[in-house]
XYZ file of C-alpha atoms in Angstrom:
147
model
C -14.825 12.498 2.543
C -12.957 13.623 5.639
C -9.425 12.327 6.292
C -8.011 11.530 9.735
C -4.317 10.846 9.280
C -2.105 9.736 12.175
C 0.314 12.293 13.548
C 3.962 12.145 12.390
C 5.249 8.645 11.751
C 9.026 8.647 12.089
C 9.467 5.074 10.818
C 7.995 5.683 7.354
C 6.354 2.284 7.603
C 3.369 2.057 5.283
C 0.239 2.035 7.384
C -3.221 0.564 6.989
C -6.216 2.718 6.147
C -9.933 2.325 6.667
C -12.804 4.021 4.883
C -15.666 4.356 7.350
C -19.165 4.367 5.860
C -21.780 5.657 8.318
C -25.315 4.333 8.352
C -28.602 6.149 8.363
C -30.980 4.030 6.306
C -29.875 5.744 3.070
C -31.988 8.687 4.365
C -29.400 10.475 6.501
C -25.784 10.068 7.622
C -25.068 9.323 11.279
C -21.630 10.884 11.065
C -20.652 11.319 14.706
C -21.186 7.926 16.348
C -20.768 5.883 13.151
C -17.962 7.886 11.590
C -16.035 10.713 13.200
C -15.596 9.135 16.650
C -14.226 5.899 15.175
C -11.992 7.806 12.721
C -10.401 9.789 15.547
C -9.900 6.614 17.601
C -8.240 4.762 14.689
C -6.033 7.723 13.793
C -4.782 7.982 17.376
C -3.671 4.343 17.033
C -1.732 4.824 13.785
C -4.409 3.841 11.260
C -5.416 6.356 8.605
C -9.185 6.773 8.583
C -11.551 8.375 6.100
C -15.239 9.096 6.714
C -17.316 8.823 3.559
C -20.245 11.132 2.894
C -22.264 9.428 0.178
C -25.376 10.353 -1.787
C -28.591 9.346 -0.053
C -30.964 7.248 -2.143
C -33.886 7.210 0.293
C -33.807 10.837 1.387
C -37.173 12.506 0.586
C -37.373 13.492 -3.103
C -33.954 11.965 -3.844
C -33.204 11.020 -7.430
C -30.205 8.919 -6.363
C -30.043 5.132 -6.162
C -27.965 2.896 -3.921
C -26.628 0.796 -6.798
C -25.684 3.639 -9.109
C -24.877 6.700 -7.008
C -24.074 5.669 -3.426
C -22.011 2.676 -4.602
C -20.212 4.918 -7.089
C -19.296 7.247 -4.204
C -17.882 4.243 -2.314
C -15.884 3.035 -5.320
C -14.472 6.514 -5.897
C -13.425 6.788 -2.240
C -11.577 3.471 -2.459
C -9.824 4.582 -5.625
C -9.011 7.997 -4.177
C -7.320 6.569 -1.088
C -5.325 4.084 -3.174
C -4.345 6.737 -5.739
C -2.946 8.973 -2.963
C -1.505 6.141 -0.864
C 2.107 7.245 -1.399
C 1.307 10.800 -0.321
C -0.477 9.585 2.838
C 2.042 6.811 3.666
C -0.568 4.077 3.158
C -0.037 0.575 1.814
C -2.532 0.351 -1.108
C -3.153 -3.335 -0.392
C -4.071 -2.513 3.224
C -7.098 -0.300 2.563
C -10.248 -1.638 4.157
C -13.846 -0.585 4.694
C -16.026 -0.477 7.787
C -19.716 0.083 7.198
C -22.572 0.569 9.634
C -26.138 -0.385 8.699
C -26.789 1.139 5.252
C -23.071 1.926 5.081
C -22.442 -1.770 5.701
C -24.456 -2.537 2.606
C -22.163 -0.241 0.599
C -19.098 -1.847 2.194
C -20.317 -5.302 1.158
C -21.213 -4.170 -2.353
C -17.791 -2.527 -2.779
C -16.196 -5.923 -2.340
C -18.558 -7.731 -4.673
C -18.987 -5.178 -7.459
C -15.596 -3.680 -8.145
C -14.679 -2.452 -11.627
C -11.712 -2.852 -13.895
C -9.417 0.094 -14.587
C -10.632 2.662 -17.121
C -7.299 3.796 -18.581
C -9.074 6.290 -20.861
C -11.022 8.072 -18.114
C -10.514 11.836 -18.011
C -10.497 11.785 -14.199
C -7.265 10.299 -12.779
C -9.152 8.830 -9.816
C -11.185 6.593 -12.151
C -7.935 5.492 -13.824
C -6.638 4.186 -10.478
C -6.774 0.488 -9.808
C -9.847 -0.608 -7.909
C -10.055 -4.027 -6.416
C -11.824 -5.542 -3.504
C -11.081 -3.854 -0.159
C -8.349 -5.497 1.919
C -10.748 -5.744 4.871
C -14.517 -5.659 5.216
C -16.209 -5.052 8.522
C -19.972 -4.945 8.345
C -21.548 -3.633 11.545
C -25.292 -4.461 11.694
C -25.366 -4.127 7.924
C -28.364 -4.158 5.654
C -28.083 -7.167 3.375
C -29.593 -7.910 -0.020
C -29.205 -11.504 -1.106
C -29.433 -10.721 -4.822
C -26.347 -8.730 -5.750
């Protein structure tokens, strides 16, 4: 995941953050036009942006699945941003997701299939609170009715 943090904020006001999930049909990641360009634009306007690179379930010969691996990458990204919110001057309750196409599917699933805290997890990221994103924006998202 690449971070695009706004330049020096003198007010110390907690800012919003967005995790951007590029599309690509779960076969590839369209990082530039569905990720990096938007992240730079948001950052220039005072919003912290993060571009998620997730495991591709439909890439040739992939052993990954959308529900287990790609969604796990999305959940970890949400937890990571919230766990480091103080360091990045982000309001944990103001972390949202924007997903394009296949990334929109992951954005939607992240809001419907969030986990409870695992206080015994060895990894501190998985011990962080994970709840539904504060904002969902699904841009021409893939949709599965049965979730």
